[in-house]
Amino acid sequence: MILAAQNPGFLSPSGVEIAFLLVGLVTLGAAVVTVTTRQLVHAALWLVVTLGGLAVAYLLLTAEFIAWVQVLIYVGSVVVLLLFGLMLTKAPIGRSPDADSGNRPVALAVALAAAAALVWVVVDAFRTTWIDLDGPAQGSTEVSGEMLFRYWVLPFEALSVLLLAALVGAIVLSRKDTTGTKDGN
């Protein structure tokens, strides 16, 4: 009886678990608005809310290093690059009829299939995984940095090259055509 009172179960969540649930719901709502809005600039701003919610979730999971990486790289850099690309390509500010191709049922089916596949892969991958409680904390900077620099360096570098190519492409698209000058050259 005393042991049950000291270790709250699933039906008596702690404050951190309630905060995590609320942050998760806000993040999920912002992600849904991000992909369903028809205004590109609003989608980019809702993406900031989504990525910020993920950073707060990382803080609640005591992974402070990953939370600050999320804020600095994704919220600070990727979204700014996205907005910069939207400005350079002169994307419409208001409602964009070109953003809706009419394939919503197909897109929903693909999204649900992808979500089911991701859930299956994660459940299958972590079914027999055990956390070593005697080693350093899993969210610590030491463990996170070791994992990032050992296994994830190549994907991060590939992403940086992709973002650089997107920026260069936006600059090329935004430049005016100089081949049609007045003297016919």
mmCIF file with all atom_site columns, N, CA, C and O in Angstrom, residues 85-105:
data_model
loop_
_atom_site.group_PDB
_atom_site.id
_atom_site.type_symbol
_atom_site.label_atom_id
_atom_site.label_alt_id
_atom_site.label_comp_id
_atom_site.label_asym_id
_atom_site.label_entity_id
_atom_site.label_seq_id
_atom_site.pdbx_PDB_ins_code
_atom_site.Cartn_x
_atom_site.Cartn_y
_atom_site.Cartn_z
_atom_site.occupancy
_atom_site.B_iso_or_equiv
_atom_site.pdbx_formal_charge
_atom_site.auth_seq_id
_atom_site.auth_comp_id
_atom_site.auth_asym_id
_atom_site.auth_atom_id
_atom_site.pdbx_PDB_model_num
ATOM 1  N N  . GLY A 1 85  ? 13.576 32.237 -48.632 1.00 0.00 ? 85  GLY A N  1
ATOM 2  C CA . GLY A 1 85  ? 13.274 31.665 -49.945 1.00 0.00 ? 85  GLY A CA 1
ATOM 3  C C  . GLY A 1 85  ? 11.912 32.103 -50.452 1.00 0.00 ? 85  GLY A C  1
ATOM 4  O O  . GLY A 1 85  ? 11.737 32.380 -51.645 1.00 0.00 ? 85  GLY A O  1
ATOM 5  N N  . LEU A 1 86  ? 10.919 32.184 -49.567 1.00 0.00 ? 86  LEU A N  1
ATOM 6  C CA . LEU A 1 86  ? 9.595  32.655 -49.974 1.00 0.00 ? 86  LEU A CA 1
ATOM 7  C C  . LEU A 1 86  ? 9.650  34.100 -50.446 1.00 0.00 ? 86  LEU A C  1
ATOM 8  O O  . LEU A 1 86  ? 9.007  34.469 -51.433 1.00 0.00 ? 86  LEU A O  1
ATOM 9  N N  . MET A 1 87  ? 10.437 34.924 -49.754 1.00 0.00 ? 87  MET A N  1
ATOM 10 C CA . MET A 1 87  ? 10.543 36.330 -50.162 1.00 0.00 ? 87  MET A CA 1
ATOM 11 C C  . MET A 1 87  ? 11.288 36.466 -51.483 1.00 0.00 ? 87  MET A C  1
ATOM 12 O O  . MET A 1 87  ? 10.918 37.267 -52.331 1.00 0.00 ? 87  MET A O  1
ATOM 13 N N  . LEU A 1 88  ? 12.347 35.687 -51.670 1.00 0.00 ? 88  LEU A N  1
ATOM 14 C CA . LEU A 1 88  ? 13.120 35.797 -52.902 1.00 0.00 ? 88  LEU A CA 1
ATOM 15 C C  . LEU A 1 88  ? 12.362 35.290 -54.122 1.00 0.00 ? 88  LEU A C  1
ATOM 16 O O  . LEU A 1 88  ? 12.551 35.792 -55.224 1.00 0.00 ? 88  LEU A O  1
ATOM 17 N N  . THR A 1 89  ? 11.530 34.296 -53.954 1.00 0.00 ? 89  THR A N  1
ATOM 18 C CA . THR A 1 89  ? 10.786 33.760 -55.092 1.00 0.00 ? 89  THR A CA 1
ATOM 19 C C  . THR A 1 89  ? 9.468  34.489 -55.302 1.00 0.00 ? 89  THR A C  1
ATOM 20 O O  . THR A 1 89  ? 8.678  34.096 -56.148 1.00 0.00 ? 89  THR A O  1
ATOM 21 N N  . LYS A 1 90  ? 9.235  35.522 -54.539 1.00 0.00 ? 90  LYS A N  1
ATOM 22 C CA . LYS A 1 90  ? 8.027  36.338 -54.651 1.00 0.00 ? 90  LYS A CA 1
ATOM 23 C C  . LYS A 1 90  ? 6.759  35.487 -54.539 1.00 0.00 ? 90  LYS A C  1
ATOM 24 O O  . LYS A 1 90  ? 5.854  35.580 -55.359 1.00 0.00 ? 90  LYS A O  1
ATOM 25 N N  . ALA A 1 91  ? 6.739  34.645 -53.520 1.00 0.00 ? 91  ALA A N  1
ATOM 26 C CA . ALA A 1 91  ? 5.555  33.811 -53.270 1.00 0.00 ? 91  ALA A CA 1
ATOM 27 C C  . ALA A 1 91  ? 4.402  34.713 -52.855 1.00 0.00 ? 91  ALA A C  1
ATOM 28 O O  . ALA A 1 91  ? 4.599  35.754 -52.234 1.00 0.00 ? 91  ALA A O  1
ATOM 29 N N  . PRO A 1 92  ? 3.189  34.343 -53.205 1.00 0.00 ? 92  PRO A N  1
ATOM 30 C CA . PRO A 1 92  ? 2.037  35.173 -52.839 1.00 0.00 ? 92  PRO A CA 1
ATOM 31 C C  . PRO A 1 92  ? 1.859  35.226 -51.322 1.00 0.00 ? 92  PRO A C  1
ATOM 32 O O  . PRO A 1 92  ? 2.020  34.222 -50.642 1.00 0.00 ? 92  PRO A O  1
ATOM 33 N N  . ILE A 1 93  ? 1.519  36.416 -50.835 1.00 0.00 ? 93  ILE A N  1
ATOM 34 C CA . ILE A 1 93  ? 1.350  36.600 -49.396 1.00 0.00 ? 93  ILE A CA 1
ATOM 35 C C  . ILE A 1 93  ? -0.007 36.068 -48.937 1.00 0.00 ? 93  ILE A C  1
ATOM 36 O O  . ILE A 1 93  ? -0.130 35.444 -47.912 1.00 0.00 ? 93  ILE A O  1
ATOM 37 N N  . GLY A 1 94  ? -1.047 36.310 -49.700 1.00 0.00 ? 94  GLY A N  1
ATOM 38 C CA . GLY A 1 94  ? -2.400 35.900 -49.313 1.00 0.00 ? 94  GLY A CA 1
ATOM 39 C C  . GLY A 1 94  ? -2.662 34.442 -49.641 1.00 0.00 ? 94  GLY A C  1
ATOM 40 O O  . GLY A 1 94  ? -1.756 33.615 -49.719 1.00 0.00 ? 94  GLY A O  1
ATOM 41 N N  . ARG A 1 95  ? -3.937 34.136 -49.849 1.00 0.00 ? 95  ARG A N  1
ATOM 42 C CA . ARG A 1 95  ? -4.332 32.774 -50.192 1.00 0.00 ? 95  ARG A CA 1
ATOM 43 C C  . ARG A 1 95  ? -3.705 32.380 -51.510 1.00 0.00 ? 95  ARG A C  1
ATOM 44 O O  . ARG A 1 95  ? -3.671 33.146 -52.458 1.00 0.00 ? 95  ARG A O  1
ATOM 45 N N  . SER A 1 96  ? -3.210 31.173 -51.563 1.00 0.00 ? 96  SER A N  1
ATOM 46 C CA . SER A 1 96  ? -2.517 30.697 -52.746 1.00 0.00 ? 96  SER A CA 1
ATOM 47 C C  . SER A 1 96  ? -3.315 29.553 -53.372 1.00 0.00 ? 96  SER A C  1
ATOM 48 O O  . SER A 1 96  ? -3.276 28.426 -52.881 1.00 0.00 ? 96  SER A O  1
ATOM 49 N N  . PRO A 1 97  ? -4.027 29.827 -54.477 1.00 0.00 ? 97  PRO A N  1
ATOM 50 C CA . PRO A 1 97  ? -4.797 28.744 -55.106 1.00 0.00 ? 97  PRO A CA 1
ATOM 51 C C  . PRO A 1 97  ? -3.882 27.672 -55.712 1.00 0.00 ? 97  PRO A C  1
ATOM 52 O O  . PRO A 1 97  ? -4.291 26.534 -55.884 1.00 0.00 ? 97  PRO A O  1
ATOM 53 N N  . ASP A 1 98  ? -2.645 28.033 -56.021 1.00 0.00 ? 98  ASP A N  1
ATOM 54 C CA . ASP A 1 98  ? -1.707 27.057 -56.572 1.00 0.00 ? 98  ASP A CA 1
ATOM 55 C C  . ASP A 1 98  ? -1.260 26.037 -55.534 1.00 0.00 ? 98  ASP A C  1
ATOM 56 O O  . ASP A 1 98  ? -0.755 24.977 -55.880 1.00 0.00 ? 98  ASP A O  1
ATOM 57 N N  . ALA A 1 99  ? -1.442 26.353 -54.253 1.00 0.00 ? 99  ALA A N  1
ATOM 58 C CA . ALA A 1 99  ? -0.990 25.453 -53.197 1.00 0.00 ? 99  ALA A CA 1
ATOM 59 C C  . ALA A 1 99  ? -1.943 24.265 -53.005 1.00 0.00 ? 99  ALA A C  1
ATOM 60 O O  . ALA A 1 99  ? -1.599 23.319 -52.321 1.00 0.00 ? 99  ALA A O  1
ATOM 61 N N  . ASP A 1 100 ? -3.120 24.316 -53.600 1.00 0.00 ? 100 ASP A N  1
ATOM 62 C CA . ASP A 1 100 ? -4.085 23.235 -53.458 1.00 0.00 ? 100 ASP A CA 1
ATOM 63 C C  . ASP A 1 100 ? -4.267 22.555 -54.806 1.00 0.00 ? 100 ASP A C  1
ATOM 64 O O  . ASP A 1 100 ? -4.860 23.116 -55.724 1.00 0.00 ? 100 ASP A O  1
ATOM 65 N N  . SER A 1 101 ? -3.763 21.333 -54.921 1.00 0.00 ? 101 SER A N  1
ATOM 66 C CA . SER A 1 101 ? -3.854 20.617 -56.197 1.00 0.00 ? 101 SER A CA 1
ATOM 67 C C  . SER A 1 101 ? -5.093 19.745 -56.290 1.00 0.00 ? 101 SER A C  1
ATOM 68 O O  . SER A 1 101 ? -5.332 19.126 -57.323 1.00 0.00 ? 101 SER A O  1
ATOM 69 N N  . GLY A 1 102 ? -5.885 19.653 -55.244 1.00 0.00 ? 102 GLY A N  1
ATOM 70 C CA . GLY A 1 102 ? -7.083 18.838 -55.277 1.00 0.00 ? 102 GLY A CA 1
ATOM 71 C C  . GLY A 1 102 ? -6.842 17.370 -54.976 1.00 0.00 ? 102 GLY A C  1
ATOM 72 O O  . GLY A 1 102 ? -7.727 16.550 -55.148 1.00 0.00 ? 102 GLY A O  1
ATOM 73 N N  . ASN A 1 103 ? -5.662 17.028 -54.542 1.00 0.00 ? 103 ASN A N  1
ATOM 74 C CA . ASN A 1 103 ? -5.324 15.639 -54.242 1.00 0.00 ? 103 ASN A CA 1
ATOM 75 C C  . ASN A 1 103 ? -5.372 15.349 -52.746 1.00 0.00 ? 103 ASN A C  1
ATOM 76 O O  . ASN A 1 103 ? -4.605 14.536 -52.248 1.00 0.00 ? 103 ASN A O  1
ATOM 77 N N  . ARG A 1 104 ? -6.252 15.984 -52.023 1.00 0.00 ? 104 ARG A N  1
ATOM 78 C CA . ARG A 1 104 ? -6.315 15.788 -50.580 1.00 0.00 ? 104 ARG A CA 1
ATOM 79 C C  . ARG A 1 104 ? -6.595 14.345 -50.167 1.00 0.00 ? 104 ARG A C  1
ATOM 80 O O  . ARG A 1 104 ? -5.969 13.844 -49.241 1.00 0.00 ? 104 ARG A O  1
ATOM 81 N N  . PRO A 1 105 ? -7.531 13.628 -50.812 1.00 0.00 ? 105 PRO A N  1
ATOM 82 C CA . PRO A 1 105 ? -7.748 12.230 -50.388 1.00 0.00 ? 105 PRO A CA 1
ATOM 83 C C  . PRO A 1 105 ? -6.511 11.355 -50.591 1.00 0.00 ? 105 PRO A C  1
ATOM 84 O O  . PRO A 1 105 ? -6.177 10.537 -49.728 1.00 0.00 ? 105 PRO A O  1
#
